[in-house]
Amino acid sequence: MGDGALGSDHINYLILRYLQEAGHENAARALHQDWHRPQEYGDPEKLPFASLVKQHELVHIIQDAIFHDQLLAQVTNQSRRFNLTTRQFAHRASTDRRPSTNQHDFPLPPAKRSRKSNDSLNPDSMHVDPIPQDHDQDADRDPTPDAPEPEHIPTTSSATQTDKKLKSKSETMYWALDQPDASIMHALWNPQLSHSTRLLTVGESLCRFYDLPHHTKNGLQRAHHTDAETMPKGSVITAACWHPSGRYATCALDSTRRLPDGSHESVRSMFDATVQGTKRLYDLHGYLLQHSAIIVALRYNNSGTRLLSVSTNMKRGLVEIWDASQPATSLDPVAVKLFNQPVIDAVWASDDSIVVCGENRLDFYQ
């Protein structure tokens, strides 16, 4: 969505997607009607940045902003700008003696008063004695000028349902694996919105794509699946990830083979899998770690042109990078880095730089 400031179309589209994903269909339809501009974009999905917006993007942006605000406050030793999630709020809300209709989950009957006052002459008045000095106390207690008014902040009972709850639009499906020796270790949704109902499930003796229906009319509707790879018994998919295009997924397989002398040897492989079957294989340099090394992480950069893998044998670590833009049926790594300590994970910081974390280390490579 670019590095510049968000425009009105960005904000409207993020809110529209949030309303759709949360099941607020009427609100989403009303927003679309007010926002609709047939002379420019009749369909919001045709906006140039629409394909870059992932599921729950607005929630992630807000959470990242709150987290950044918290870190900024810690670094600068100043108060936070956004106090919606601060832990001190419950204490603050209870000490600020301002009337609030959200103080209780349900209305309480007026308490009997033993002391007469002018307020008792007016049955519509609030049964709270005015305390003029509260305003001065609040000014002394809260030096932050930009602090939000307590009336507009939800109390600790923010989860209380006060409005009529609409019928939930979500649906649940249940199904059992038809392979008794298989178990799911990873489940990954397709990153593309056009194939958002395609689910990759991998694990022990399992590498399978599920195509789930958009709407289930009854609980008997089944999810169709395709096994992308014939998995030997006892084999395990240790890591997997979708290509950003959503056209295929890359999987790391750990299996064994029987040698002529009767012993078994570990075999590790990495391949691209599609609904139609295996697309291509990768040449691994796991032998640099000698024995018992497994691939624990796979990551594509945002553009999908580079793929990195992380291998470890709990004593040493290995990071390999492939040029995923090549159409070859077999790929060699373009970069290999061997570590003398275990590597836990690695992520892309940009399209051409990575961050590697391990035991007492955090390294940046470009």
mmCIF file of C-alpha atoms in Angstrom:
data_model
loop_
_atom_site.group_PDB
_atom_site.id
_atom_site.type_symbol
_atom_site.label_atom_id
_atom_site.label_comp_id
_atom_site.label_asym_id
_atom_site.label_seq_id
_atom_site.Cartn_x
_atom_site.Cartn_y
_atom_site.Cartn_z
ATOM 1 C CA MET A 1 0.000 0.000 0.000
ATOM 2 C CA GLY A 2 2.999 2.264 -0.318
ATOM 3 C CA ASP A 3 5.202 4.064 2.150
ATOM 4 C CA GLY A 4 3.206 7.332 2.162
ATOM 5 C CA ALA A 5 0.280 8.401 4.300
ATOM 6 C CA LEU A 6 -3.016 6.560 3.942
ATOM 7 C CA GLY A 7 -5.689 8.275 1.861
ATOM 8 C CA SER A 8 -9.446 8.169 2.280
ATOM 9 C CA ASP A 9 -9.743 5.241 -0.140
ATOM 10 C CA HIS A 10 -7.246 3.252 1.940
ATOM 11 C CA ILE A 11 -9.170 3.923 5.159
ATOM 12 C CA ASN A 12 -12.560 3.209 3.588
ATOM 13 C CA TYR A 13 -11.355 -0.053 2.076
ATOM 14 C CA LEU A 14 -9.765 -1.219 5.349
ATOM 15 C CA ILE A 15 -12.995 -0.474 7.241
ATOM 16 C CA LEU A 16 -15.064 -2.168 4.522
ATOM 17 C CA ARG A 17 -12.938 -5.301 4.719
ATOM 18 C CA TYR A 18 -13.150 -5.306 8.516
ATOM 19 C CA LEU A 19 -16.951 -5.042 8.449
ATOM 20 C CA GLN A 20 -17.202 -7.845 5.880
ATOM 21 C CA GLU A 21 -14.868 -10.168 7.802
ATOM 22 C CA ALA A 22 -16.674 -9.443 11.091
ATOM 23 C CA GLY A 23 -20.070 -10.285 9.572
ATOM 24 C CA HIS A 24 -21.501 -6.745 9.703
ATOM 25 C CA GLU A 25 -23.089 -6.987 6.270
ATOM 26 C CA ASN A 26 -25.571 -4.126 6.664
ATOM 27 C CA ALA A 27 -22.884 -1.714 7.833
ATOM 28 C CA ALA A 28 -20.563 -2.809 5.013
ATOM 29 C CA ARG A 29 -23.331 -2.316 2.448
ATOM 30 C CA ALA A 30 -24.129 1.167 3.797
ATOM 31 C CA LEU A 31 -20.468 2.175 3.685
ATOM 32 C CA HIS A 32 -20.147 0.915 0.114
ATOM 33 C CA GLN A 33 -23.193 2.924 -0.999
ATOM 34 C CA ASP A 34 -21.887 6.154 0.541
ATOM 35 C CA TRP A 35 -18.390 5.574 -0.837
ATOM 36 C CA HIS A 36 -19.430 4.345 -4.297
ATOM 37 C CA ARG A 37 -17.966 6.450 -7.155
ATOM 38 C CA PRO A 38 -18.876 4.836 -10.487
ATOM 39 C CA GLN A 39 -16.851 7.356 -12.476
ATOM 40 C CA GLU A 40 -13.641 6.161 -10.777
ATOM 41 C CA TYR A 41 -13.987 2.777 -9.067
ATOM 42 C CA GLY A 42 -17.294 0.996 -9.207
ATOM 43 C CA ASP A 43 -15.881 -2.016 -7.374
ATOM 44 C CA PRO A 44 -13.593 -1.441 -4.342
ATOM 45 C CA GLU A 45 -11.774 -4.679 -5.173
ATOM 46 C CA LYS A 46 -10.486 -2.983 -8.346
ATOM 47 C CA LEU A 47 -8.595 -0.323 -6.397
ATOM 48 C CA PRO A 48 -4.874 -0.598 -7.207
ATOM 49 C CA PHE A 49 -3.953 -1.496 -3.620
ATOM 50 C CA ALA A 50 -6.848 -3.884 -2.898
ATOM 51 C CA SER A 51 -4.857 -7.016 -3.733
ATOM 52 C CA LEU A 52 -2.211 -6.072 -1.147
ATOM 53 C CA VAL A 53 -4.643 -6.023 1.782
ATOM 54 C CA LYS A 54 -4.583 -9.277 3.731
ATOM 55 C CA GLN A 55 -7.170 -10.694 6.088
ATOM 56 C CA HIS A 56 -7.711 -8.737 9.332
ATOM 57 C CA GLU A 57 -5.377 -6.008 8.036
ATOM 58 C CA LEU A 58 -7.090 -3.164 9.923
ATOM 59 C CA VAL A 59 -6.836 -5.025 13.226
ATOM 60 C CA HIS A 60 -3.149 -5.720 12.614
ATOM 61 C CA ILE A 61 -2.472 -2.066 11.774
ATOM 62 C CA ILE A 62 -4.178 -0.871 14.963
ATOM 63 C CA GLN A 63 -2.393 -3.447 17.109
ATOM 64 C CA ASP A 64 0.977 -2.536 15.583
ATOM 65 C CA ALA A 65 0.276 1.154 16.210
ATOM 66 C CA ILE A 66 -0.591 0.533 19.866
ATOM 67 C CA PHE A 67 2.517 -1.620 20.280
ATOM 68 C CA HIS A 68 4.666 1.070 18.625
ATOM 69 C CA ASP A 69 3.130 3.698 20.912
ATOM 70 C CA GLN A 70 3.990 1.587 23.949
ATOM 71 C CA LEU A 71 7.592 1.117 22.810
ATOM 72 C CA LEU A 72 7.915 4.833 22.024
ATOM 73 C CA ALA A 73 6.676 5.724 25.499
ATOM 74 C CA GLN A 74 9.208 3.372 27.078
ATOM 75 C CA VAL A 75 12.107 4.715 25.019
ATOM 76 C CA THR A 76 11.272 8.407 25.514
ATOM 77 C CA ASN A 77 10.163 7.924 29.147
ATOM 78 C CA GLN A 78 6.908 9.716 28.420
ATOM 79 C CA SER A 79 3.262 8.820 28.803
ATOM 80 C CA ARG A 80 1.506 6.873 26.084
ATOM 81 C CA ARG A 81 -0.567 8.664 23.471
ATOM 82 C CA PHE A 82 -3.142 5.895 23.182
ATOM 83 C CA ASN A 83 -4.379 4.633 26.569
ATOM 84 C CA LEU A 84 -7.065 2.237 25.360
ATOM 85 C CA THR A 85 -5.170 -0.849 26.526
ATOM 86 C CA THR A 86 -3.216 0.521 29.478
ATOM 87 C CA ARG A 87 -3.354 -1.637 32.594
ATOM 88 C CA GLN A 88 -3.731 1.400 34.861
ATOM 89 C CA PHE A 89 -7.097 2.242 33.357
ATOM 90 C CA ALA A 90 -9.176 0.144 35.760
ATOM 91 C CA HIS A 91 -7.709 1.969 38.772
ATOM 92 C CA ARG A 92 -8.075 5.326 37.085
ATOM 93 C CA ALA A 93 -11.687 4.712 36.128
ATOM 94 C CA SER A 94 -12.580 3.774 39.697
ATOM 95 C CA THR A 95 -10.892 6.821 41.279
ATOM 96 C CA ASP A 96 -12.328 9.417 38.879
ATOM 97 C CA ARG A 97 -15.635 10.233 40.550
ATOM 98 C CA ARG A 98 -17.471 11.257 37.448
ATOM 99 C CA PRO A 99 -20.921 9.756 36.765
ATOM 100 C CA SER A 100 -20.935 7.107 34.075
ATOM 101 C CA THR A 101 -23.790 5.053 32.712
ATOM 102 C CA ASN A 102 -21.342 2.238 31.911
ATOM 103 C CA GLN A 103 -20.266 1.721 35.521
ATOM 104 C CA HIS A 104 -22.491 -1.354 35.927
ATOM 105 C CA ASP A 105 -23.548 -4.155 33.675
ATOM 106 C CA PHE A 106 -27.234 -3.489 34.490
ATOM 107 C CA PRO A 107 -29.176 -0.597 36.140
ATOM 108 C CA LEU A 108 -29.338 -0.659 39.936
ATOM 109 C CA PRO A 109 -32.348 0.562 41.961
ATOM 110 C CA PRO A 110 -31.860 3.899 43.730
ATOM 111 C CA ALA A 111 -30.464 3.485 47.220
ATOM 112 C CA LYS A 112 -32.461 4.604 50.236
ATOM 113 C CA ARG A 113 -31.105 7.810 51.710
ATOM 114 C CA SER A 114 -31.126 8.539 55.429
ATOM 115 C CA ARG A 115 -29.953 12.135 55.010
ATOM 116 C CA LYS A 116 -32.280 14.639 53.386
ATOM 117 C CA SER A 117 -30.968 17.048 50.821
ATOM 118 C CA ASN A 118 -32.272 19.357 48.138
ATOM 119 C CA ASP A 119 -31.827 16.568 45.632
ATOM 120 C CA SER A 120 -34.558 14.526 47.294
ATOM 121 C CA LEU A 121 -37.119 17.096 46.146
ATOM 122 C CA ASN A 122 -36.392 16.267 42.539
ATOM 123 C CA PRO A 123 -37.045 12.587 41.749
ATOM 124 C CA ASP A 124 -35.292 12.884 38.389
ATOM 125 C CA SER A 125 -31.989 14.068 39.793
ATOM 126 C CA MET A 126 -29.035 11.707 40.135
ATOM 127 C CA HIS A 127 -28.397 10.238 43.582
ATOM 128 C CA VAL A 128 -24.797 11.340 43.641
ATOM 129 C CA ASP A 129 -23.607 14.150 45.853
ATOM 130 C CA PRO A 130 -21.669 16.779 43.923
ATOM 131 C CA ILE A 131 -18.017 17.014 44.897
ATOM 132 C CA PRO A 132 -16.676 20.275 43.449
ATOM 133 C CA GLN A 133 -13.094 19.597 44.402
ATOM 134 C CA ASP A 134 -12.940 16.583 42.049
ATOM 135 C CA HIS A 135 -12.089 18.818 39.111
ATOM 136 C CA ASP A 136 -9.090 20.227 40.927
ATOM 137 C CA GLN A 137 -8.036 16.781 42.083
ATOM 138 C CA ASP A 138 -8.299 15.447 38.561
ATOM 139 C CA ALA A 139 -6.143 18.284 37.264
ATOM 140 C CA ASP A 140 -3.474 17.491 39.857
ATOM 141 C CA ARG A 141 -3.692 13.748 39.336
ATOM 142 C CA ASP A 142 -3.585 13.710 35.541
ATOM 143 C CA PRO A 143 -0.916 16.075 34.150
ATOM 144 C CA THR A 144 -1.268 14.764 30.596
ATOM 145 C CA PRO A 145 -3.181 17.382 28.553
ATOM 146 C CA ASP A 146 -4.166 14.965 25.794
ATOM 147 C CA ALA A 147 -5.593 12.265 28.094
ATOM 148 C CA PRO A 148 -9.019 11.139 26.802
ATOM 149 C CA GLU A 149 -12.103 11.918 28.844
ATOM 150 C CA PRO A 150 -13.151 8.920 31.001
ATOM 151 C CA GLU A 151 -16.726 9.209 29.734
ATOM 152 C CA HIS A 152 -15.603 8.160 26.273
ATOM 153 C CA ILE A 153 -13.386 5.251 27.368
ATOM 154 C CA PRO A 154 -14.927 1.808 27.972
ATOM 155 C CA THR A 155 -14.783 0.574 31.549
ATOM 156 C CA THR A 156 -13.354 -2.732 32.679
ATOM 157 C CA SER A 157 -16.673 -4.361 31.696
ATOM 158 C CA SER A 158 -16.085 -3.575 28.032
ATOM 159 C CA ALA A 159 -17.199 -7.043 26.984
ATOM 160 C CA THR A 160 -20.760 -6.504 28.239
ATOM 161 C CA GLN A 161 -23.324 -6.720 25.442
ATOM 162 C CA THR A 162 -25.637 -3.696 25.692
ATOM 163 C CA ASP A 163 -27.208 -3.662 22.230
ATOM 164 C CA LYS A 164 -29.314 -6.338 20.623
ATOM 165 C CA LYS A 165 -26.942 -8.947 19.317
ATOM 166 C CA LEU A 166 -27.328 -9.643 15.626
ATOM 167 C CA LYS A 167 -27.359 -13.186 14.351
ATOM 168 C CA SER A 168 -23.825 -14.377 13.824
ATOM 169 C CA LYS A 169 -22.784 -14.783 10.200
ATOM 170 C CA SER A 170 -19.971 -17.202 10.987
ATOM 171 C CA GLU A 171 -20.204 -20.901 10.231
ATOM 172 C CA THR A 172 -18.305 -23.889 11.532
ATOM 173 C CA MET A 173 -17.349 -27.074 9.735
ATOM 174 C CA TYR A 174 -15.985 -30.260 11.250
ATOM 175 C CA TRP A 175 -14.302 -33.116 9.498
ATOM 176 C CA ALA A 176 -12.023 -36.015 10.379
ATOM 177 C CA LEU A 177 -8.882 -37.187 8.616
ATOM 178 C CA ASP A 178 -9.377 -40.331 6.596
ATOM 179 C CA GLN A 179 -5.810 -41.481 7.361
ATOM 180 C CA PRO A 180 -5.428 -43.009 10.844
ATOM 181 C CA ASP A 181 -1.639 -42.529 10.893
ATOM 182 C CA ALA A 182 -1.784 -38.848 9.836
ATOM 183 C CA SER A 183 -1.847 -35.786 12.074
ATOM 184 C CA ILE A 184 -1.954 -32.073 11.293
ATOM 185 C CA MET A 185 0.963 -29.977 12.548
ATOM 186 C CA HIS A 186 0.543 -26.838 10.410
ATOM 187 C CA ALA A 187 -2.523 -25.290 8.738
ATOM 188 C CA LEU A 188 -2.023 -22.321 6.398
ATOM 189 C CA TRP A 189 -4.658 -20.311 4.502
ATOM 190 C CA ASN A 190 -3.976 -19.209 0.949
ATOM 191 C CA PRO A 191 -2.802 -15.552 1.099
ATOM 192 C CA GLN A 192 -4.773 -14.516 -1.995
ATOM 193 C CA LEU A 193 -8.327 -13.275 -1.457
ATOM 194 C CA SER A 194 -9.530 -15.036 -4.618
ATOM 195 C CA HIS A 195 -8.473 -18.386 -3.091
ATOM 196 C CA SER A 196 -9.015 -17.526 0.573
ATOM 197 C CA THR A 197 -11.013 -20.733 1.182
ATOM 198 C CA ARG A 198 -8.102 -22.974 0.174
ATOM 199 C CA LEU A 199 -6.345 -24.442 3.208
ATOM 200 C CA LEU A 200 -2.987 -26.238 3.268
ATOM 201 C CA THR A 201 -2.635 -28.846 6.016
ATOM 202 C CA VAL A 202 0.687 -30.593 6.609
ATOM 203 C CA GLY A 203 2.150 -32.782 9.322
ATOM 204 C CA GLU A 204 2.855 -36.435 9.935
ATOM 205 C CA SER A 205 2.189 -38.422 6.743
ATOM 206 C CA LEU A 206 0.105 -35.530 5.420
ATOM 207 C CA CYS A 207 0.431 -32.861 2.711
ATOM 208 C CA ARG A 208 -3.086 -31.917 1.669
ATOM 209 C CA PHE A 209 -5.033 -29.017 0.142
ATOM 210 C CA TYR A 210 -8.618 -28.420 1.268
ATOM 211 C CA ASP A 211 -11.090 -26.388 -0.790
ATOM 212 C CA LEU A 212 -13.750 -25.232 1.646
ATOM 213 C CA PRO A 213 -17.176 -23.988 0.525
ATOM 214 C CA HIS A 214 -17.894 -20.286 0.937
ATOM 215 C CA HIS A 215 -21.226 -21.013 2.599
ATOM 216 C CA THR A 216 -22.495 -24.224 4.168
ATOM 217 C CA LYS A 217 -26.226 -24.826 3.794
ATOM 218 C CA ASN A 218 -26.130 -27.673 6.254
ATOM 219 C CA GLY A 219 -23.683 -29.493 8.469
ATOM 220 C CA LEU A 220 -23.409 -32.383 6.019
ATOM 221 C CA GLN A 221 -21.569 -30.417 3.342
ATOM 222 C CA ARG A 222 -18.048 -31.775 2.924
ATOM 223 C CA ALA A 223 -14.704 -30.134 2.292
ATOM 224 C CA HIS A 224 -13.003 -31.410 -0.853
ATOM 225 C CA HIS A 225 -9.315 -32.220 -0.579
ATOM 226 C CA THR A 226 -6.356 -33.096 -2.780
ATOM 227 C CA ASP A 227 -3.191 -34.826 -1.587
ATOM 228 C CA ALA A 228 -0.333 -32.904 -3.170
ATOM 229 C CA GLU A 229 2.320 -35.482 -2.348
ATOM 230 C CA THR A 230 2.420 -39.199 -1.649
ATOM 231 C CA MET A 231 3.782 -39.290 1.876
ATOM 232 C CA PRO A 232 5.792 -42.323 2.992
ATOM 233 C CA LYS A 233 4.744 -43.796 6.309
ATOM 234 C CA GLY A 234 6.557 -42.094 9.171
ATOM 235 C CA SER A 235 7.455 -39.007 7.133
ATOM 236 C CA VAL A 236 6.833 -35.500 8.482
ATOM 237 C CA ILE A 237 6.413 -32.075 6.895
ATOM 238 C CA THR A 238 8.494 -29.995 9.324
ATOM 239 C CA ALA A 239 7.882 -26.566 7.732
ATOM 240 C CA ALA A 240 5.697 -25.039 5.025
ATOM 241 C CA CYS A 241 4.753 -21.652 3.590
ATOM 242 C CA TRP A 242 2.640 -20.235 0.773
ATOM 243 C CA HIS A 243 4.161 -18.284 -2.090
ATOM 244 C CA PRO A 244 2.756 -14.712 -1.917
ATOM 245 C CA SER A 245 0.972 -15.295 -5.233
ATOM 246 C CA GLY A 246 -0.980 -18.170 -3.690
ATOM 247 C CA ARG A 247 -0.272 -20.389 -6.712
ATOM 248 C CA TYR A 248 1.765 -22.955 -4.772
ATOM 249 C CA ALA A 249 3.241 -23.774 -1.371
ATOM 250 C CA THR A 250 6.753 -24.865 -0.427
ATOM 251 C CA CYS A 251 7.196 -27.767 2.006
ATOM 252 C CA ALA A 252 10.134 -29.361 3.829
ATOM 253 C CA LEU A 253 9.912 -33.146 4.171
ATOM 254 C CA ASP A 254 11.765 -35.307 6.692
ATOM 255 C CA SER A 255 11.586 -39.056 6.036
ATOM 256 C CA THR A 256 13.677 -42.223 6.228
ATOM 257 C CA ARG A 257 14.729 -44.890 3.762
ATOM 258 C CA ARG A 258 15.869 -48.435 4.312
ATOM 259 C CA LEU A 259 19.421 -49.276 3.272
ATOM 260 C CA PRO A 260 20.511 -52.667 1.850
ATOM 261 C CA ASP A 261 22.096 -53.633 5.166
ATOM 262 C CA GLY A 262 18.766 -53.193 6.942
ATOM 263 C CA SER A 263 19.548 -49.882 8.624
ATOM 264 C CA HIS A 264 17.637 -46.650 8.054
ATOM 265 C CA GLU A 265 18.905 -43.318 6.804
ATOM 266 C CA SER A 266 17.291 -39.914 7.236
ATOM 267 C CA VAL A 267 16.274 -38.218 4.002
ATOM 268 C CA ARG A 268 15.369 -34.539 3.790
ATOM 269 C CA SER A 269 13.845 -32.830 0.795
ATOM 270 C CA MET A 270 12.106 -29.595 -0.103
ATOM 271 C CA PHE A 271 9.557 -29.135 -2.870
ATOM 272 C CA ASP A 272 6.877 -26.840 -4.258
ATOM 273 C CA ALA A 273 3.396 -28.332 -4.076
ATOM 274 C CA THR A 274 0.242 -27.393 -5.965
ATOM 275 C CA VAL A 275 -3.212 -28.901 -6.233
ATOM 276 C CA GLN A 276 -2.005 -30.564 -9.441
ATOM 277 C CA GLY A 277 1.035 -32.124 -7.702
ATOM 278 C CA THR A 278 4.717 -31.420 -7.066
ATOM 279 C CA LYS A 279 6.104 -28.524 -9.089
ATOM 280 C CA ARG A 280 9.867 -28.579 -8.453
ATOM 281 C CA LEU A 281 12.549 -29.771 -6.036
ATOM 282 C CA TYR A 282 15.282 -27.902 -4.166
ATOM 283 C CA ASP A 283 18.880 -29.042 -3.666
ATOM 284 C CA LEU A 284 19.674 -28.904 0.049
ATOM 285 C CA HIS A 285 23.041 -28.391 1.712
ATOM 286 C CA GLY A 286 21.902 -29.892 4.987
ATOM 287 C CA TYR A 287 24.908 -32.203 4.919
ATOM 288 C CA LEU A 288 26.888 -29.258 6.282
ATOM 289 C CA LEU A 289 25.151 -29.894 9.597
ATOM 290 C CA GLN A 290 25.993 -33.591 9.443
ATOM 291 C CA HIS A 291 23.278 -35.686 11.097
ATOM 292 C CA SER A 292 19.836 -35.034 12.576
ATOM 293 C CA ALA A 293 19.317 -31.634 10.946
ATOM 294 C CA ILE A 294 15.762 -30.631 10.089
ATOM 295 C CA ILE A 295 14.250 -27.599 8.393
ATOM 296 C CA VAL A 296 12.290 -25.640 10.992
ATOM 297 C CA ALA A 297 11.236 -22.539 9.016
ATOM 298 C CA LEU A 298 10.494 -21.433 5.449
ATOM 299 C CA ARG A 299 9.901 -17.805 4.452
ATOM 300 C CA TYR A 300 9.261 -15.938 1.185
ATOM 301 C CA ASN A 301 10.027 -12.251 0.848
ATOM 302 C CA ASN A 302 7.111 -9.960 0.038
ATOM 303 C CA SER A 303 7.750 -9.989 -3.705
ATOM 304 C CA GLY A 304 8.073 -13.788 -3.803
ATOM 305 C CA THR A 305 11.460 -13.651 -5.572
ATOM 306 C CA ARG A 306 13.506 -15.103 -2.691
ATOM 307 C CA LEU A 307 12.974 -18.055 -0.373
ATOM 308 C CA LEU A 308 14.912 -18.742 2.813
ATOM 309 C CA SER A 309 15.044 -21.868 4.939
ATOM 310 C CA VAL A 310 16.347 -22.428 8.462
ATOM 311 C CA SER A 311 17.872 -25.775 9.443
ATOM 312 C CA THR A 312 19.282 -26.854 12.792
ATOM 313 C CA ASN A 313 20.557 -29.943 14.581
ATOM 314 C CA MET A 314 20.300 -28.232 18.006
ATOM 315 C CA LYS A 315 24.061 -27.622 17.965
ATOM 316 C CA ARG A 316 24.577 -25.649 14.779
ATOM 317 C CA GLY A 317 22.364 -23.759 12.365
ATOM 318 C CA LEU A 318 22.129 -23.246 8.608
ATOM 319 C CA VAL A 319 20.332 -20.579 6.560
ATOM 320 C CA GLU A 320 19.894 -21.066 2.799
ATOM 321 C CA ILE A 321 18.402 -18.673 0.247
ATOM 322 C CA TRP A 322 17.037 -19.547 -3.201
ATOM 323 C CA ASP A 323 16.159 -17.430 -6.197
ATOM 324 C CA ALA A 324 12.476 -18.337 -6.481
ATOM 325 C CA SER A 325 11.982 -16.222 -9.611
ATOM 326 C CA GLN A 326 13.714 -18.843 -11.770
ATOM 327 C CA PRO A 327 11.351 -21.181 -13.659
ATOM 328 C CA ALA A 328 13.736 -24.137 -13.340
ATOM 329 C CA THR A 329 12.424 -27.494 -12.140
ATOM 330 C CA SER A 330 15.334 -27.809 -9.678
ATOM 331 C CA LEU A 331 17.057 -25.025 -7.775
ATOM 332 C CA ASP A 332 20.395 -24.615 -6.022
ATOM 333 C CA PRO A 333 20.725 -22.084 -3.184
ATOM 334 C CA VAL A 334 22.265 -18.736 -4.132
ATOM 335 C CA ALA A 335 23.478 -18.088 -0.571
ATOM 336 C CA VAL A 336 24.420 -20.374 2.322
ATOM 337 C CA LYS A 337 25.377 -19.332 5.872
ATOM 338 C CA LEU A 338 26.563 -21.823 8.504
ATOM 339 C CA PHE A 339 26.363 -20.911 12.203
ATOM 340 C CA ASN A 340 28.218 -22.504 15.102
ATOM 341 C CA GLN A 341 25.170 -22.046 17.347
ATOM 342 C CA PRO A 342 21.586 -23.235 16.922
ATOM 343 C CA VAL A 343 19.403 -20.976 14.780
ATOM 344 C CA ILE A 344 15.812 -20.620 15.964
ATOM 345 C CA ASP A 345 14.257 -18.556 13.182
ATOM 346 C CA ALA A 346 14.899 -16.075 10.371
ATOM 347 C CA VAL A 347 12.615 -13.486 8.770
ATOM 348 C CA TRP A 348 12.799 -11.061 5.873
ATOM 349 C CA ALA A 349 13.399 -7.442 6.924
ATOM 350 C CA SER A 350 13.024 -6.357 3.290
ATOM 351 C CA ASP A 351 13.177 -7.961 -0.143
ATOM 352 C CA ASP A 352 16.987 -8.276 0.085
ATOM 353 C CA SER A 353 17.791 -8.387 3.827
ATOM 354 C CA ILE A 354 17.081 -10.893 6.604
ATOM 355 C CA VAL A 355 17.243 -11.060 10.387
ATOM 356 C CA VAL A 356 18.483 -14.294 11.988
ATOM 357 C CA CYS A 357 17.854 -15.104 15.646
ATOM 358 C CA GLY A 358 19.424 -17.834 17.709
ATOM 359 C CA GLU A 359 20.881 -18.547 21.111
ATOM 360 C CA ASN A 360 21.994 -15.172 22.531
ATOM 361 C CA ARG A 361 22.220 -13.630 19.064
ATOM 362 C CA LEU A 362 20.291 -11.467 16.613
ATOM 363 C CA ASP A 363 22.072 -10.845 13.287
ATOM 364 C CA PHE A 364 21.150 -8.710 10.298
ATOM 365 C CA TYR A 365 22.295 -9.676 6.780
ATOM 366 C CA GLN A 366 21.877 -7.891 3.470
#
